[in-house]
Short mmCIF file of C-alpha atoms in Angstrom, two decimals:
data_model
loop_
_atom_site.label_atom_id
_atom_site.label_comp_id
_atom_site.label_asym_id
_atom_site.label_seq_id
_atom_site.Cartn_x
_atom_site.Cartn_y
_atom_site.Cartn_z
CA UNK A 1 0.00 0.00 0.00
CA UNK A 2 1.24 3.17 -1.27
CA UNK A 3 2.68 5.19 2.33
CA UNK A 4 1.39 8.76 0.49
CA UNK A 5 -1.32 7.94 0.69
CA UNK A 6 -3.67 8.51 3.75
CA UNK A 7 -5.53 5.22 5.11
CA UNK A 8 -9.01 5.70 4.71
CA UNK A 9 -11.35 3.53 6.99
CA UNK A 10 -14.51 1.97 5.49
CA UNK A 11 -17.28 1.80 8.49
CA UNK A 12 -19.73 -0.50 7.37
CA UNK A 13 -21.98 -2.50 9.92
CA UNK A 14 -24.81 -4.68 8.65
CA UNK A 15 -27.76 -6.94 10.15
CA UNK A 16 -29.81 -9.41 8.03
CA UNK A 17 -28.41 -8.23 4.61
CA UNK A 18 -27.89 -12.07 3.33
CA UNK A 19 -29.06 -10.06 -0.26
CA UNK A 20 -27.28 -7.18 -0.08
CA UNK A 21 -24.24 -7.65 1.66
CA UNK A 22 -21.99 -8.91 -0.79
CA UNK A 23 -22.26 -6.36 -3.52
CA UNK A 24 -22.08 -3.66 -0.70
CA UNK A 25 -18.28 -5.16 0.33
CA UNK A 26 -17.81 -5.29 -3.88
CA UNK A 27 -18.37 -1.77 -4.38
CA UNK A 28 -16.18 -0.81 -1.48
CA UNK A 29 -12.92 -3.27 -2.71
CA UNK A 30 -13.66 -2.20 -6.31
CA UNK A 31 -12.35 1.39 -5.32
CA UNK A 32 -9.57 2.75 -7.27
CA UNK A 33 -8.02 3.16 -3.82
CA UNK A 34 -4.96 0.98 -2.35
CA UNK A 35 -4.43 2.64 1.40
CA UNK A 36 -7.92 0.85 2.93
CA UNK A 37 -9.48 -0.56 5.55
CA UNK A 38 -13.14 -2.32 5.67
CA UNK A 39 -14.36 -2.54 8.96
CA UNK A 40 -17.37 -4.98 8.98
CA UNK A 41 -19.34 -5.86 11.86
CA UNK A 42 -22.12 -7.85 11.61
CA UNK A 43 -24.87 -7.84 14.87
CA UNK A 44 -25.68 -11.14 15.11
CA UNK A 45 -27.85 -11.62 11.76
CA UNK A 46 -29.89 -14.57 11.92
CA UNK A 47 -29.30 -15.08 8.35
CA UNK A 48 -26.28 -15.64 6.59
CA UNK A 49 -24.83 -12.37 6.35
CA UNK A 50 -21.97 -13.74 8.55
CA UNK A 51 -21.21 -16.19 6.34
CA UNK A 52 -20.71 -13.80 3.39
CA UNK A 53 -18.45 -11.58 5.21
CA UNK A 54 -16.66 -14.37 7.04
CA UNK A 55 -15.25 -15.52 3.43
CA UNK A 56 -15.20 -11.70 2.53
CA UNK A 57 -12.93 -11.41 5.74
CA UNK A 58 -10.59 -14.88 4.76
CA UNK A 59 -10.26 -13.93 0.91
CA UNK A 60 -9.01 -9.85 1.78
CA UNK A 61 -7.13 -10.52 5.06
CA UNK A 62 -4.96 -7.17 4.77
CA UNK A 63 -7.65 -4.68 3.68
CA UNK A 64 -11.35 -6.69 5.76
CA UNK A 65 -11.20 -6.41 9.69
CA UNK A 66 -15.08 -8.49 10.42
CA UNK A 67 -16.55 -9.13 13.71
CA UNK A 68 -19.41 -10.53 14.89
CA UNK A 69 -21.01 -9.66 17.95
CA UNK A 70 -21.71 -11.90 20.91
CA UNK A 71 -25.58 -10.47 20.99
CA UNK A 72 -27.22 -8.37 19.17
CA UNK A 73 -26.44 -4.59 20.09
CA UNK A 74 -28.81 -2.80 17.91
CA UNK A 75 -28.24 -0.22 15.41
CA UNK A 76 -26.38 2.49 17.43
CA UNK A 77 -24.57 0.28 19.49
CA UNK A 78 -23.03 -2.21 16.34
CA UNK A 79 -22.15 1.58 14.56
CA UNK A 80 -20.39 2.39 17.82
CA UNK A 81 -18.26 -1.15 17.53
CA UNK A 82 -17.49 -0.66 13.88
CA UNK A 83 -16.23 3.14 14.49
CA UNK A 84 -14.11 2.28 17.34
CA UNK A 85 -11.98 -0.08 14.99
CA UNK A 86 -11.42 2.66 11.98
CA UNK A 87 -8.25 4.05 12.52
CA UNK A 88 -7.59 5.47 9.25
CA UNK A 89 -7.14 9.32 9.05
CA UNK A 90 -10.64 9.32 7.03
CA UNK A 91 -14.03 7.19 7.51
CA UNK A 92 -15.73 6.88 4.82
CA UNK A 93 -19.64 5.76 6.19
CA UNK A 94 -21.19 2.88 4.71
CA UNK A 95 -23.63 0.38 5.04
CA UNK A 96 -24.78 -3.55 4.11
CA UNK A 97 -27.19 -2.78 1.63
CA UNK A 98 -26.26 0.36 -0.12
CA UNK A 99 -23.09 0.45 -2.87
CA UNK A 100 -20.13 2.84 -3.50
CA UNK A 101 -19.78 3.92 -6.98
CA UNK A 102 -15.92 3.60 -8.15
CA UNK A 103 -13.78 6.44 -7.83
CA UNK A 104 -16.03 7.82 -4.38
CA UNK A 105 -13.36 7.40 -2.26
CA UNK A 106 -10.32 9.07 -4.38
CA UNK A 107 -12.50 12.12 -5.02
CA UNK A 108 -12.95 12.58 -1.29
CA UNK A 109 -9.66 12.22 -0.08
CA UNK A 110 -8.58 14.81 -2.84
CA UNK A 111 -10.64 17.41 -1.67
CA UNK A 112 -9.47 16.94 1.82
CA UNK A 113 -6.10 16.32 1.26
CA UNK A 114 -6.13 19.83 -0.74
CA UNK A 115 -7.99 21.71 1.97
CA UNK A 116 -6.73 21.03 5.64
CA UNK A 117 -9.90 23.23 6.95
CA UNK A 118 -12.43 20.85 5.46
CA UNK A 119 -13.44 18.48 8.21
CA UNK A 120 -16.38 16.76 6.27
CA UNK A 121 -17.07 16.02 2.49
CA UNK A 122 -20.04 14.80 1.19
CA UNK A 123 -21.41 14.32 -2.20
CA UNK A 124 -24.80 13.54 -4.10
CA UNK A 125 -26.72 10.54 -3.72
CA UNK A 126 -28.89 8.13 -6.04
CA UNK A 127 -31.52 6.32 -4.05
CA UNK A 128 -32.86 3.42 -6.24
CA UNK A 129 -35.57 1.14 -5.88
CA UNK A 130 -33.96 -2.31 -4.86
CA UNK A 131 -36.82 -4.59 -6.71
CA UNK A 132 -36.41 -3.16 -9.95
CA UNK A 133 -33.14 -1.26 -9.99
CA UNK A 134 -34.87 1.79 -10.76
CA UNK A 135 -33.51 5.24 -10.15
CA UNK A 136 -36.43 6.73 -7.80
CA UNK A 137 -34.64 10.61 -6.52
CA UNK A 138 -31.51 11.69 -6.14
CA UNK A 139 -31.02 13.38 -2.62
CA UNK A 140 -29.24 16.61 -3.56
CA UNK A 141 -30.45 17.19 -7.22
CA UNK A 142 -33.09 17.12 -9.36
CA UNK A 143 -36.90 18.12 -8.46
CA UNK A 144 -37.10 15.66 -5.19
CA UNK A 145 -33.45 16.60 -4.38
CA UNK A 146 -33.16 19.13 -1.26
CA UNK A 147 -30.18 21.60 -2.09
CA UNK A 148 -26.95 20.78 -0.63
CA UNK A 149 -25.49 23.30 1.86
CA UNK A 150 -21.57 24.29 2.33
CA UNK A 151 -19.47 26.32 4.45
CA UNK A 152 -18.39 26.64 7.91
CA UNK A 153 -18.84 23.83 10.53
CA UNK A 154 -20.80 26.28 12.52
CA UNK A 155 -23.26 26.90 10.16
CA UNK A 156 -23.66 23.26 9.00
CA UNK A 157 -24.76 22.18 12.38
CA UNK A 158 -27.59 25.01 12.32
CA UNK A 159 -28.49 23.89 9.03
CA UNK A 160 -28.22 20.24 10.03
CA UNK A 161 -30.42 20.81 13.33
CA UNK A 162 -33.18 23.30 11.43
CA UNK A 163 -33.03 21.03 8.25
CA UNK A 164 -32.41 17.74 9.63
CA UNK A 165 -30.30 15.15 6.89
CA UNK A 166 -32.73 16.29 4.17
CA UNK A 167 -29.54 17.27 2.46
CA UNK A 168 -27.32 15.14 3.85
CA UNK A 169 -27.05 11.34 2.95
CA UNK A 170 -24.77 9.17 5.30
CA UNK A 171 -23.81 7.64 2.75
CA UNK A 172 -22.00 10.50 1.12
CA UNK A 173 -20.08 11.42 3.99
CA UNK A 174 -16.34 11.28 4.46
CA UNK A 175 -15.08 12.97 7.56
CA UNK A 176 -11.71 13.28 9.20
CA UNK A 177 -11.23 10.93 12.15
CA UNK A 178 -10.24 13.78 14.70
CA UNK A 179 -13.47 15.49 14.29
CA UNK A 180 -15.62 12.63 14.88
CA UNK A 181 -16.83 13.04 18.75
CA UNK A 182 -14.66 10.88 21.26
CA UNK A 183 -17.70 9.02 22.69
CA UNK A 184 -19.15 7.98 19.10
CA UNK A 185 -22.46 7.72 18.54
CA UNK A 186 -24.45 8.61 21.51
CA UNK A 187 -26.55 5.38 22.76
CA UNK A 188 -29.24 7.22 24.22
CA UNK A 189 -30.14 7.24 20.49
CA UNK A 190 -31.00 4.00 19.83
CA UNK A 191 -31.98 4.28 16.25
CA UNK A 192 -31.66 8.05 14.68
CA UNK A 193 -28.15 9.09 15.90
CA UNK A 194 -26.25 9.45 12.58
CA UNK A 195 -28.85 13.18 12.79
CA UNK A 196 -26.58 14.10 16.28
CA UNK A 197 -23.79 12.75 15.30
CA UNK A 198 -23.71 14.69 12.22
CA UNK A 199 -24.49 17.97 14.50
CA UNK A 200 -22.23 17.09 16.85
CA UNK A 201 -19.10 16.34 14.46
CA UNK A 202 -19.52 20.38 13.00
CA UNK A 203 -20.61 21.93 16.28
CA UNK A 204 -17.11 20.35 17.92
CA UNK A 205 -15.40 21.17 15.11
CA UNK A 206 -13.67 24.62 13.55
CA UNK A 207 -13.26 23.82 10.08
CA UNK A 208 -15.61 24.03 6.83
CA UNK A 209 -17.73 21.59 4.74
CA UNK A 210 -17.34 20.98 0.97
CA UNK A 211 -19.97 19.45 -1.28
CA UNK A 212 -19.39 16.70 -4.81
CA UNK A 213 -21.49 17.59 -7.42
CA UNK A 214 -21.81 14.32 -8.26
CA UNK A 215 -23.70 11.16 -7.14
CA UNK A 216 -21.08 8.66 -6.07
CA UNK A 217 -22.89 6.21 -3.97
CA UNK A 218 -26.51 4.63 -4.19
CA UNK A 219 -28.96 4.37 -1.27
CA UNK A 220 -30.75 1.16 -1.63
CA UNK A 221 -34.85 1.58 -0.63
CA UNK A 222 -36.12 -2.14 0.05
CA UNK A 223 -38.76 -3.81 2.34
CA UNK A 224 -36.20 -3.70 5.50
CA UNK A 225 -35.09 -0.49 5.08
CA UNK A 226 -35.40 1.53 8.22
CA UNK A 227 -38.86 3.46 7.92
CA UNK A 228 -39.97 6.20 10.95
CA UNK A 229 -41.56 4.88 14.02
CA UNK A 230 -42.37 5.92 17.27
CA UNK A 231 -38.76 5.08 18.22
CA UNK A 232 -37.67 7.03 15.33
CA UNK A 233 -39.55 9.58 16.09
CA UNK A 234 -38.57 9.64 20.14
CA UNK A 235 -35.26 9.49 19.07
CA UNK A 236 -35.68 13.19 17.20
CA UNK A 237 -37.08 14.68 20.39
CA UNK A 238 -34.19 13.03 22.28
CA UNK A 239 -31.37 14.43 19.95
CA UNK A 240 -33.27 17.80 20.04
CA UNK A 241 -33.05 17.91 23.94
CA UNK A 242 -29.60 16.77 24.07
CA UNK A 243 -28.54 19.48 21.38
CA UNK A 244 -30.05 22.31 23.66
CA UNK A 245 -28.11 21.11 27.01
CA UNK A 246 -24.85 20.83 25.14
CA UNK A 247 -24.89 23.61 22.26
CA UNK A 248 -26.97 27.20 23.53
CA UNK A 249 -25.20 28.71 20.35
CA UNK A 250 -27.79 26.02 18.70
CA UNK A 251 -30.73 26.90 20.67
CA UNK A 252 -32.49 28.72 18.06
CA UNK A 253 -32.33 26.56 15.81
CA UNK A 254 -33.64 23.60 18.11
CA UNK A 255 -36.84 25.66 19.10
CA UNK A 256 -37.25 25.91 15.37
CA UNK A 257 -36.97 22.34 14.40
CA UNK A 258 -39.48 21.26 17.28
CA UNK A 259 -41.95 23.47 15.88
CA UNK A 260 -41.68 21.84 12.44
CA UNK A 261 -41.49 18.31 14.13
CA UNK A 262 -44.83 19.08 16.36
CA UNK A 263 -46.56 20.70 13.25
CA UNK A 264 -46.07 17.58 11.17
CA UNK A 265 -47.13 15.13 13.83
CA UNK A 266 -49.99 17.64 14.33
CA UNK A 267 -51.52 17.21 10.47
CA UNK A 268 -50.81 13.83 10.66
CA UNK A 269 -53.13 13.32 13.80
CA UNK A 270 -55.71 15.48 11.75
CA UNK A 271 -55.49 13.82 9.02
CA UNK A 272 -56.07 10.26 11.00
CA UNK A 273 -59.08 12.19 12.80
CA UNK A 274 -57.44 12.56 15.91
CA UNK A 275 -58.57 15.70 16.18
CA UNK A 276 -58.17 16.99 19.74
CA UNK A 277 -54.20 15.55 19.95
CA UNK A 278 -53.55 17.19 16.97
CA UNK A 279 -55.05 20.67 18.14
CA UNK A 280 -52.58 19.80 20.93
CA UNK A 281 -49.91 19.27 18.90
CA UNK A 282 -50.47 22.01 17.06
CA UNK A 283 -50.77 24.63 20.49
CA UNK A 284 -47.16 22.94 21.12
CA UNK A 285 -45.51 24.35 17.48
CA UNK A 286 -46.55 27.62 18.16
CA UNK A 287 -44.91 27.95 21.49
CA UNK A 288 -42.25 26.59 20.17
CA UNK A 289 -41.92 28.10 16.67
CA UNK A 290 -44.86 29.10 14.12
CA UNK A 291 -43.49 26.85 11.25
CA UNK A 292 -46.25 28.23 8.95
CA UNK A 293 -49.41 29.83 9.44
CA UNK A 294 -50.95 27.24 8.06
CA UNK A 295 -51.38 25.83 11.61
CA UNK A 296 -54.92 28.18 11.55
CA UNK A 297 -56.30 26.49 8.73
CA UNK A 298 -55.62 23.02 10.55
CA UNK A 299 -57.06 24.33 13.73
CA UNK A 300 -60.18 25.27 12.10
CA UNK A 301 -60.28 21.99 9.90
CA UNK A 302 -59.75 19.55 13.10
CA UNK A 303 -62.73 21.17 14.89
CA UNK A 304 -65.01 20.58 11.72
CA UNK A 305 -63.78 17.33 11.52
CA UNK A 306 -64.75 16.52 14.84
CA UNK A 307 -68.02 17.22 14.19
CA UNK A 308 -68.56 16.15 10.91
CA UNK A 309 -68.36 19.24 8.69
CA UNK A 310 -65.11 18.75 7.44
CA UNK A 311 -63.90 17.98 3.76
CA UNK A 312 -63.80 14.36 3.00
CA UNK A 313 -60.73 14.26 0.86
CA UNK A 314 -58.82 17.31 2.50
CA UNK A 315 -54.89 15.60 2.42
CA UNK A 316 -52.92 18.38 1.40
CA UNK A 317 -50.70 20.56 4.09
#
């Protein structure tokens, strides 16, 4: 392995991606990159995903480190095992279903080898539909895409908290190993911490953020992909609260992005004709932020709902 170049560390942790799995470790060896590490661990699949990445592991001893472990950790605990084992001076975040297009990884490490300020580089992102192979958005272009956003860390982690990862893909992102945060991923999260780990690695860190215009990895959108919840959707509050107690430069922003998250739960009660918890809801966006006014014309809808004068087919925000 060539010593000029830096070792890049591929983070990749997968559960139950028997299908997947194999074409996910393909994409990341078929990189026109020699200096590399692929750190696999697999939590406890009950299919055969271990097996895969067992012969992965036996085949590419110098560039696969694979684990297993003893019980099944869940999502943020399995990312917090991989991470701890990338030592590279860039991870490069990946995952057992999705695929890295060839040349991702070079591109990255040029434009942070050529600009010691950038801390994180990310790019564009094609999410496909796994049945059919079918390009369905990409995630930074096109109409569905959401812009991407550049610039100082400081403002990237207002973006990120206001705008959530609506513009950023994990799957994109390359990041220096010194800005990641010491603890990792933070396991009061169980599910949605990439969102505060993401905040966390620009509001620790004085640097800047470059964007790829390019797509150079594909998000895979299958049956098992993960969907929101009501985990998923605790988790938000939780990184929201954790944000404001660590970050009161980020404050703003966090009373803003609770507004938006109660105003969306709010319509959805509405809209599932539960009226009064929606009106409640919607009392809680407004104290926090008024995300849009159109929180009167839900108001009035819910209570003519509720008693039966309200449009049958209303389903529009």
């Amino acid at each position: 392995m060539p010593d000029s170049e830096p070792l890049v560390s591929v983070f990749l942790p997968t559960y139950n991606h028997e299908n997947y799995v194999e074409e996910s470790i393909e994409s990341a060896l078929q990189q026109e990159y020699e200096n590399l590490e692929i750190v696999i661990g697999d939590d406890c699949s009950t299919d055969s995903t271990w097996d895969i990445v067992s012969r992965y592991a036996a085949e590419y001893p110098e560039t696969i480190t694979a684990f297993r472990n003893e019980e099944n950790l869940g999502i943020t605990g399995n990312c917090n095992e991989v991470l701890r084992r990338c030592s590279g001076k860039y991870v490069v975040f990946h995952s057992g279903d999705d695929i890295l297009r060839p040349g991702k990884i070079r591109s990255q490490v040029e434009v942070l080898e050529s600009d010691p300020d950038c801390a994180l580089c990310y790019h564009d992102v094609e999410v496909f539909d796994s049945e059919n192979g079918e390009t369905k958005f990409y995630w930074n272009s096109g109409p569905e895409g959401t812009p991407p956003v550049e610039g100082d860390t400081g403002t990237l982690a207002e973006q990120l908290v206001i705008k959530g990862t609506s513009f950023l893909s994990a799957q994109s992102i390359m990041v220096r190993r010194e800005a990641i945060p010491a603890d990792g991923y933070d396991e009061r999260v169980p599910i949605a911490s990439d969102w505060l780990m993401w905040i966390e690695t620009c509001a620790t860190t004085d640097g800047t953020v470059r964007y790829i215009d390019r797509p150079m990895a594909r998000y895979r959108k299958h049956s098992e992909s993960i969907t929101e919840s009501v985990q998923h959707d605790i988790d938000k509050f939780v990184t929201l609260a954790i944000v404001e107690s660590r970050y009161p430069e980020l404050c703003d922003a966090v009373r803003h992005r609770r507004g938006y998250m109660y105003y969306r739960r709010a319509v959805s009660d509405i809209l599932a004709n539960e009226n009064e918890r929606g009106r409640h809801n919607l009392l809680n966006s407004v104290r926090y932020s008024v995300y849009s006014w159109k929180w009167i014309g839900w108001w009035v809808y819910s209570w003519l709902n509720q008693v039966g004068l309200g449009p049958t087919n209303e389903s529009n925000q």
